[in-house]
């Protein structure tokens, strides 16, 4: 038996996944008290292959803890197997002590908590660093939004250039450029604080070309802003196309993105996208199909190889 449970982070996505799998969500009671949270699964999951859908956008800690509670409830209720479906997994940018001494490695802390015994495996999309999979002692089934973006960008003008807004996105941009048969460029970004970035140099030919900026996530929008300014200085023309997997939009991001010369903004719905709704040119890219297909394959013991390409 297959059971799909939604935490409180993104019930719309859980419902979309369940509908594609022709199931109803297993009802849960998520009660929040001033000093605690109590969860209860309201129908039997004994012997079930349980999938708990819970991305971790802010407040990440609350969403992650609720996921741990639901996994514990499923485990204690006799579930045969518990899979945490975490389309966006937060804290993965903190994968080393990049800021210097005496820092925590948040990715490792989260991986240890999720690997703690109640969750048998994780299904996720576009971890900030694919290598962060190694932090987990349980299997991580790692999907990519890449094929969804390739499909969404088929009609882009032929005089475009795919732009990585920083070195971390270079491989993604290179692969996308190859898939779309377009040239590619990289912007060199320096992060000066948690929110401030500067981008100065551009490697690759952007003169006279329309930029397609790709990244794994947008938070404040400053990375996209800095990249667009850098390529404009280097002679790029026209309004940009921007595609990112996770739209973890900080409160100031929608206004900033709306003010930039962006014609189309593609964000997947790994997290709720209400904040993006008012941004001109915003186009949601649904991930329910990708996740539903992966869940069906996992449940039936079939390979996920088709969803992965060379990262
Ligand atoms: C950083 O390495 C990520 O790939 C994104 O470029 C970054 O998280 C975007 O953040 P923001 O929108 O705040 O500049």
Coordinates of C-alpha atoms and ligand atoms in Angstrom, one line a residue:
X1 CA 0.0 0.0 0.0
X2 CA 1.1 3.5 -0.8
X3 CA 0.3 6.4 1.5
X4 CA 1.0 10.1 0.8
X5 CA 1.0 12.5 3.7
X6 CA 1.4 16.3 3.6
X7 CA 3.1 18.4 6.2
X8 CA 2.1 22.0 6.6
X9 CA 4.7 23.5 4.3
X10 CA 3.2 22.9 0.8
X11 CA -0.2 21.1 0.8
X12 CA -1.0 22.2 -2.7
X13 CA 2.0 20.3 -4.1
X14 CA 1.2 17.2 -2.0
X15 CA -2.4 17.3 -3.4
X16 CA -1.1 17.6 -7.0
X17 CA 1.2 14.6 -6.5
X18 CA -1.5 12.5 -4.9
X19 CA -3.9 13.4 -7.7
X20 CA -1.4 12.3 -10.4
X21 CA -1.0 9.0 -8.5
X22 CA -4.8 8.7 -8.2
X23 CA -4.7 8.7 -4.4
X24 CA -6.1 10.8 -1.6
X25 CA -3.8 12.3 0.9
X26 CA -3.8 10.3 4.2
X27 CA -5.3 12.9 6.7
X28 CA -3.1 14.2 9.5
X29 CA -3.8 16.5 12.4
X30 CA -1.1 19.1 12.8
X31 CA -1.7 21.0 16.0
X32 CA 0.5 23.8 17.1
X33 CA 0.6 24.9 20.7
X34 CA 2.5 27.9 22.2
X35 CA 5.4 25.7 23.2
X36 CA 5.1 22.6 21.1
X37 CA 3.7 20.9 18.0
X38 CA 1.7 17.7 18.1
X39 CA 1.1 15.6 14.9
X40 CA -1.2 12.6 14.5
X41 CA -1.8 10.5 11.4
X42 CA -5.5 10.0 11.3
X43 CA -5.7 6.7 9.3
X44 CA -3.8 3.5 9.5
X45 CA -0.5 3.3 7.7
X46 CA 0.5 -0.1 9.1
X47 CA 2.5 -1.9 6.5
X48 CA 2.4 1.1 4.1
X49 CA 5.1 2.6 1.9
X50 CA 4.7 6.1 3.3
X51 CA 5.7 9.3 1.5
X52 CA 5.7 12.5 3.5
X53 CA 5.8 15.7 1.3
X54 CA 7.4 18.6 3.2
X55 CA 9.8 21.1 1.6
X56 CA 11.7 23.3 4.0
X57 CA 11.4 27.0 3.0
X58 CA 11.4 29.5 5.8
X59 CA 10.6 28.9 8.6
X60 CA 12.9 25.9 7.8
X61 CA 13.4 24.7 11.3
X62 CA 9.6 24.4 11.9
X63 CA 9.0 22.6 8.7
X64 CA 11.9 20.2 9.2
X65 CA 10.8 19.5 12.8
X66 CA 7.3 18.9 11.7
X67 CA 8.7 16.4 9.1
X68 CA 10.6 14.6 11.8
X69 CA 7.5 14.4 13.9
X70 CA 5.4 13.0 11.0
X71 CA 8.2 10.5 10.2
X72 CA 8.2 9.4 13.9
X73 CA 4.4 9.0 13.9
X74 CA 4.5 6.9 10.7
X75 CA 7.3 4.8 12.0
X76 CA 5.6 4.2 15.4
X77 CA 2.3 3.4 13.5
X78 CA 4.0 0.5 11.7
X79 CA 4.8 2.0 8.3
X80 CA 6.9 -0.5 6.3
X81 CA 9.0 2.3 4.9
X82 CA 9.1 6.1 5.3
X83 CA 10.3 8.4 2.5
X84 CA 10.7 12.1 3.1
X85 CA 9.8 14.0 0.0
X86 CA 11.7 17.3 0.4
X87 CA 11.5 19.1 -2.9
X88 CA 13.5 22.0 -1.5
X89 CA 15.9 21.1 1.3
X90 CA 17.2 24.2 3.1
X91 CA 20.5 24.7 4.9
X92 CA 22.4 23.0 2.1
X93 CA 24.4 26.2 1.2
X94 CA 26.2 25.7 4.6
X95 CA 28.2 22.8 3.4
X96 CA 31.6 23.9 4.9
X97 CA 33.0 26.5 7.2
X98 CA 33.2 29.0 4.3
X99 CA 32.9 32.1 6.6
X100 CA 35.8 31.2 8.8
X101 CA 36.4 29.7 12.2
X102 CA 33.8 28.7 14.8
X103 CA 30.9 28.3 12.3
X104 CA 28.4 25.5 12.2
X105 CA 28.0 23.3 9.1
X106 CA 24.2 23.5 8.8
X107 CA 24.0 21.0 6.0
X108 CA 25.6 18.4 8.2
X109 CA 23.4 19.2 11.2
X110 CA 20.3 18.8 9.0
X111 CA 21.6 15.6 7.4
X112 CA 22.3 14.1 10.8
X113 CA 18.8 15.0 12.0
X114 CA 17.1 13.5 9.0
X115 CA 19.3 10.4 9.0
X116 CA 18.4 9.8 12.7
X117 CA 16.4 6.6 12.3
X118 CA 12.7 7.4 11.4
X119 CA 13.2 8.2 7.8
X120 CA 14.4 5.5 5.4
X121 CA 15.3 7.6 2.4
X122 CA 14.9 11.1 1.0
X123 CA 13.5 12.2 -2.3
X124 CA 14.6 15.7 -3.3
X125 CA 15.2 18.1 -6.2
X126 CA 18.3 20.1 -7.0
X127 CA 20.3 20.2 -3.7
X128 CA 22.5 23.3 -3.7
X129 CA 25.5 21.0 -3.8
X130 CA 24.9 17.5 -5.2
X131 CA 27.9 16.3 -3.2
X132 CA 25.9 17.1 0.0
X133 CA 24.3 13.7 -0.5
X134 CA 27.4 12.3 1.2
X135 CA 26.4 14.0 4.5
X136 CA 23.4 11.6 4.8
X137 CA 23.7 8.1 6.0
X138 CA 20.4 7.2 4.4
X139 CA 19.8 7.0 0.6
X140 CA 19.1 10.3 -1.1
X141 CA 17.2 10.1 -4.4
X142 CA 18.2 13.3 -6.1
X143 CA 16.1 14.6 -9.0
X144 CA 16.8 17.5 -11.3
X145 CA 14.5 20.2 -12.6
X146 CA 16.8 20.5 -15.6
X147 CA 14.6 18.6 -18.1
X148 CA 11.6 20.8 -17.1
X149 CA 13.7 23.9 -17.9
X150 CA 14.9 22.5 -21.2
X151 CA 11.2 21.9 -22.2
X152 CA 10.2 25.4 -21.0
X153 CA 13.0 27.2 -22.8
X154 CA 12.6 25.5 -26.3
X155 CA 11.2 28.7 -27.9
X156 CA 13.9 31.2 -26.7
X157 CA 15.4 33.5 -29.3
X158 CA 18.4 32.0 -31.2
X159 CA 20.5 35.0 -30.4
X160 CA 20.4 34.2 -26.6
X161 CA 23.3 33.3 -24.4
X162 CA 22.9 31.1 -21.3
X163 CA 24.5 32.9 -18.3
X164 CA 25.6 31.4 -15.0
X165 CA 25.3 34.2 -12.4
X166 CA 28.2 32.7 -10.4
X167 CA 30.8 29.9 -10.7
X168 CA 28.5 27.6 -8.7
X169 CA 26.0 27.7 -11.5
X170 CA 28.5 27.2 -14.3
X171 CA 28.0 23.5 -14.9
X172 CA 24.2 23.9 -14.9
X173 CA 24.4 26.8 -17.4
X174 CA 26.9 24.9 -19.6
X175 CA 24.6 21.9 -19.7
X176 CA 21.6 24.0 -20.5
X177 CA 23.5 25.9 -23.2
X178 CA 24.4 22.5 -24.8
X179 CA 20.8 21.3 -24.6
X180 CA 19.5 24.4 -26.2
X181 CA 22.4 24.7 -28.7
X182 CA 23.3 28.2 -27.4
X183 CA 26.6 29.8 -26.2
X184 CA 27.3 30.1 -22.5
X185 CA 28.9 32.7 -20.2
X186 CA 29.8 32.9 -16.6
X187 CA 29.6 36.0 -14.3
X188 CA 32.1 36.2 -11.5
X189 CA 30.3 36.9 -8.3
X190 CA 31.6 38.0 -4.9
X191 CA 29.3 37.7 -1.9
X192 CA 30.2 40.6 0.4
X193 CA 27.5 39.8 3.1
X194 CA 24.6 37.4 3.4
X195 CA 22.5 39.6 1.1
X196 CA 25.0 41.8 -0.8
X197 CA 26.8 40.5 -3.9
X198 CA 28.9 42.2 -6.6
X199 CA 29.6 40.9 -10.0
X200 CA 32.3 42.4 -12.1
X201 CA 33.8 40.2 -14.8
X202 CA 32.0 38.1 -17.4
X203 CA 33.7 35.2 -19.1
X204 CA 32.2 34.3 -22.5
X205 CA 30.7 36.4 -25.3
X206 CA 27.4 38.1 -24.4
X207 CA 27.7 41.2 -26.7
X208 CA 24.5 41.6 -28.7
X209 CA 22.9 38.6 -27.1
X210 CA 19.9 38.2 -24.9
X211 CA 20.7 36.7 -21.5
X212 CA 19.1 33.6 -20.1
X213 CA 20.2 33.4 -16.4
X214 CA 19.9 30.1 -14.7
X215 CA 20.5 29.2 -11.0
X216 CA 19.4 26.7 -8.4
X217 CA 17.7 29.3 -6.2
X218 CA 16.7 32.9 -5.9
X219 CA 16.5 34.3 -2.4
X220 CA 17.0 38.1 -2.3
X221 CA 17.3 38.4 -6.1
X222 CA 20.6 40.3 -5.7
X223 CA 22.6 37.6 -7.6
X224 CA 20.3 37.9 -10.6
X225 CA 20.4 41.7 -10.3
X226 CA 24.2 41.7 -10.2
X227 CA 24.4 39.3 -13.1
X228 CA 22.1 41.3 -15.3
X229 CA 24.0 44.5 -14.6
X230 CA 27.3 42.7 -15.4
X231 CA 26.1 41.3 -18.7
X232 CA 24.5 44.6 -19.7
X233 CA 27.8 46.3 -19.2
X234 CA 29.4 43.7 -21.4
X235 CA 27.0 44.5 -24.2
X236 CA 24.1 42.0 -23.7
X237 CA 20.8 43.3 -25.2
X238 CA 17.1 42.9 -24.6
X239 CA 15.1 41.7 -21.6
X240 CA 16.4 38.7 -19.8
X241 CA 14.9 35.2 -19.3
X242 CA 15.5 33.9 -15.8
X243 CA 15.1 30.3 -14.6
X244 CA 15.7 29.0 -11.1
X245 CA 14.6 25.8 -9.3
X246 CA 13.8 27.1 -5.9
X247 CA 12.0 30.5 -5.5
X248 CA 12.8 31.0 -1.8
X249 CA 11.8 34.7 -2.1
X250 CA 12.8 36.9 0.7
X251 CA 10.3 39.6 1.5
X252 CA 12.1 42.2 -0.6
X253 CA 12.8 39.9 -3.6
X254 CA 9.5 40.3 -5.6
X255 CA 9.8 44.1 -5.8
X256 CA 13.5 43.8 -6.8
X257 CA 12.8 41.2 -9.5
X258 CA 9.8 43.2 -10.8
X259 CA 12.1 46.2 -11.2
X260 CA 14.7 44.3 -13.3
X261 CA 14.6 44.0 -17.1
X262 CA 13.2 40.4 -17.0
X263 CA 10.8 39.2 -19.7
X264 CA 10.1 35.8 -18.3
X265 CA 10.9 34.4 -14.8
X266 CA 10.6 30.6 -14.5
X267 CA 10.5 29.2 -11.0
X268 CA 9.4 25.6 -10.1
X269 CA 6.9 25.1 -7.3
X270 CA 9.2 23.1 -5.0
X271 CA 8.0 25.7 -2.5
X272 CA 4.8 27.8 -2.4
X273 CA 5.0 30.6 -4.9
X274 CA 2.3 33.1 -3.8
X275 CA 5.0 35.8 -3.4
X276 CA 6.0 35.4 -7.0
X277 CA 2.5 35.8 -8.4
X278 CA 2.7 39.5 -8.9
X279 CA 6.1 39.6 -10.7
X280 CA 5.6 40.5 -14.3
X281 CA 6.5 37.6 -16.6
X282 CA 6.4 35.0 -13.8
X283 CA 5.8 31.5 -15.1
X284 CA 5.5 28.6 -12.6
X285 CA 7.1 25.3 -13.6
X286 CA 5.2 22.4 -11.9
X287 CA 7.3 19.6 -10.3
X288 CA 4.4 17.4 -9.2
X289 CA 4.7 15.2 -12.4
X290 CA 8.4 14.6 -11.8
X291 CA 7.8 13.7 -8.1
X292 CA 4.8 11.6 -8.8
X293 CA 6.6 9.6 -11.4
X294 CA 9.6 9.1 -9.1
X295 CA 7.3 8.0 -6.2
X296 CA 5.6 5.5 -8.5
X297 CA 9.0 4.1 -9.6
X298 CA 10.3 3.9 -6.0
X299 CA 7.1 2.2 -4.8
X300 CA 7.2 -0.4 -7.6
X301 CA 11.0 -0.9 -7.2
X302 CA 11.8 0.5 -10.7
X303 CA 14.8 2.5 -11.6
X304 CA 15.0 6.3 -11.4
X305 CA 17.9 6.4 -13.9
X306 CA 15.9 8.3 -16.5
X307 CA 15.4 11.3 -14.2
X308 CA 19.1 11.8 -13.7
X309 CA 21.7 13.0 -16.2
X310 CA 25.3 13.8 -15.7
X311 CA 25.6 16.5 -13.0
Ligands
LIG1 C1 24.3 30.6 -4.4 O1 25.4 30.0 -4.5 C2 23.1 30.2 -5.0 O2 23.3 29.4 -6.1 C3 22.3 31.4 -5.5 O3 23.0 32.1 -6.4 C4 22.0 32.3 -4.3 O4 21.5 31.6 -3.3 C5 20.9 33.3 -4.7 O5 20.7 34.2 -3.6 P1 20.2 35.7 -3.8 O6 19.0 35.7 -4.6 O7 20.0 36.1 -2.3 O8 21.4 36.4 -4.4

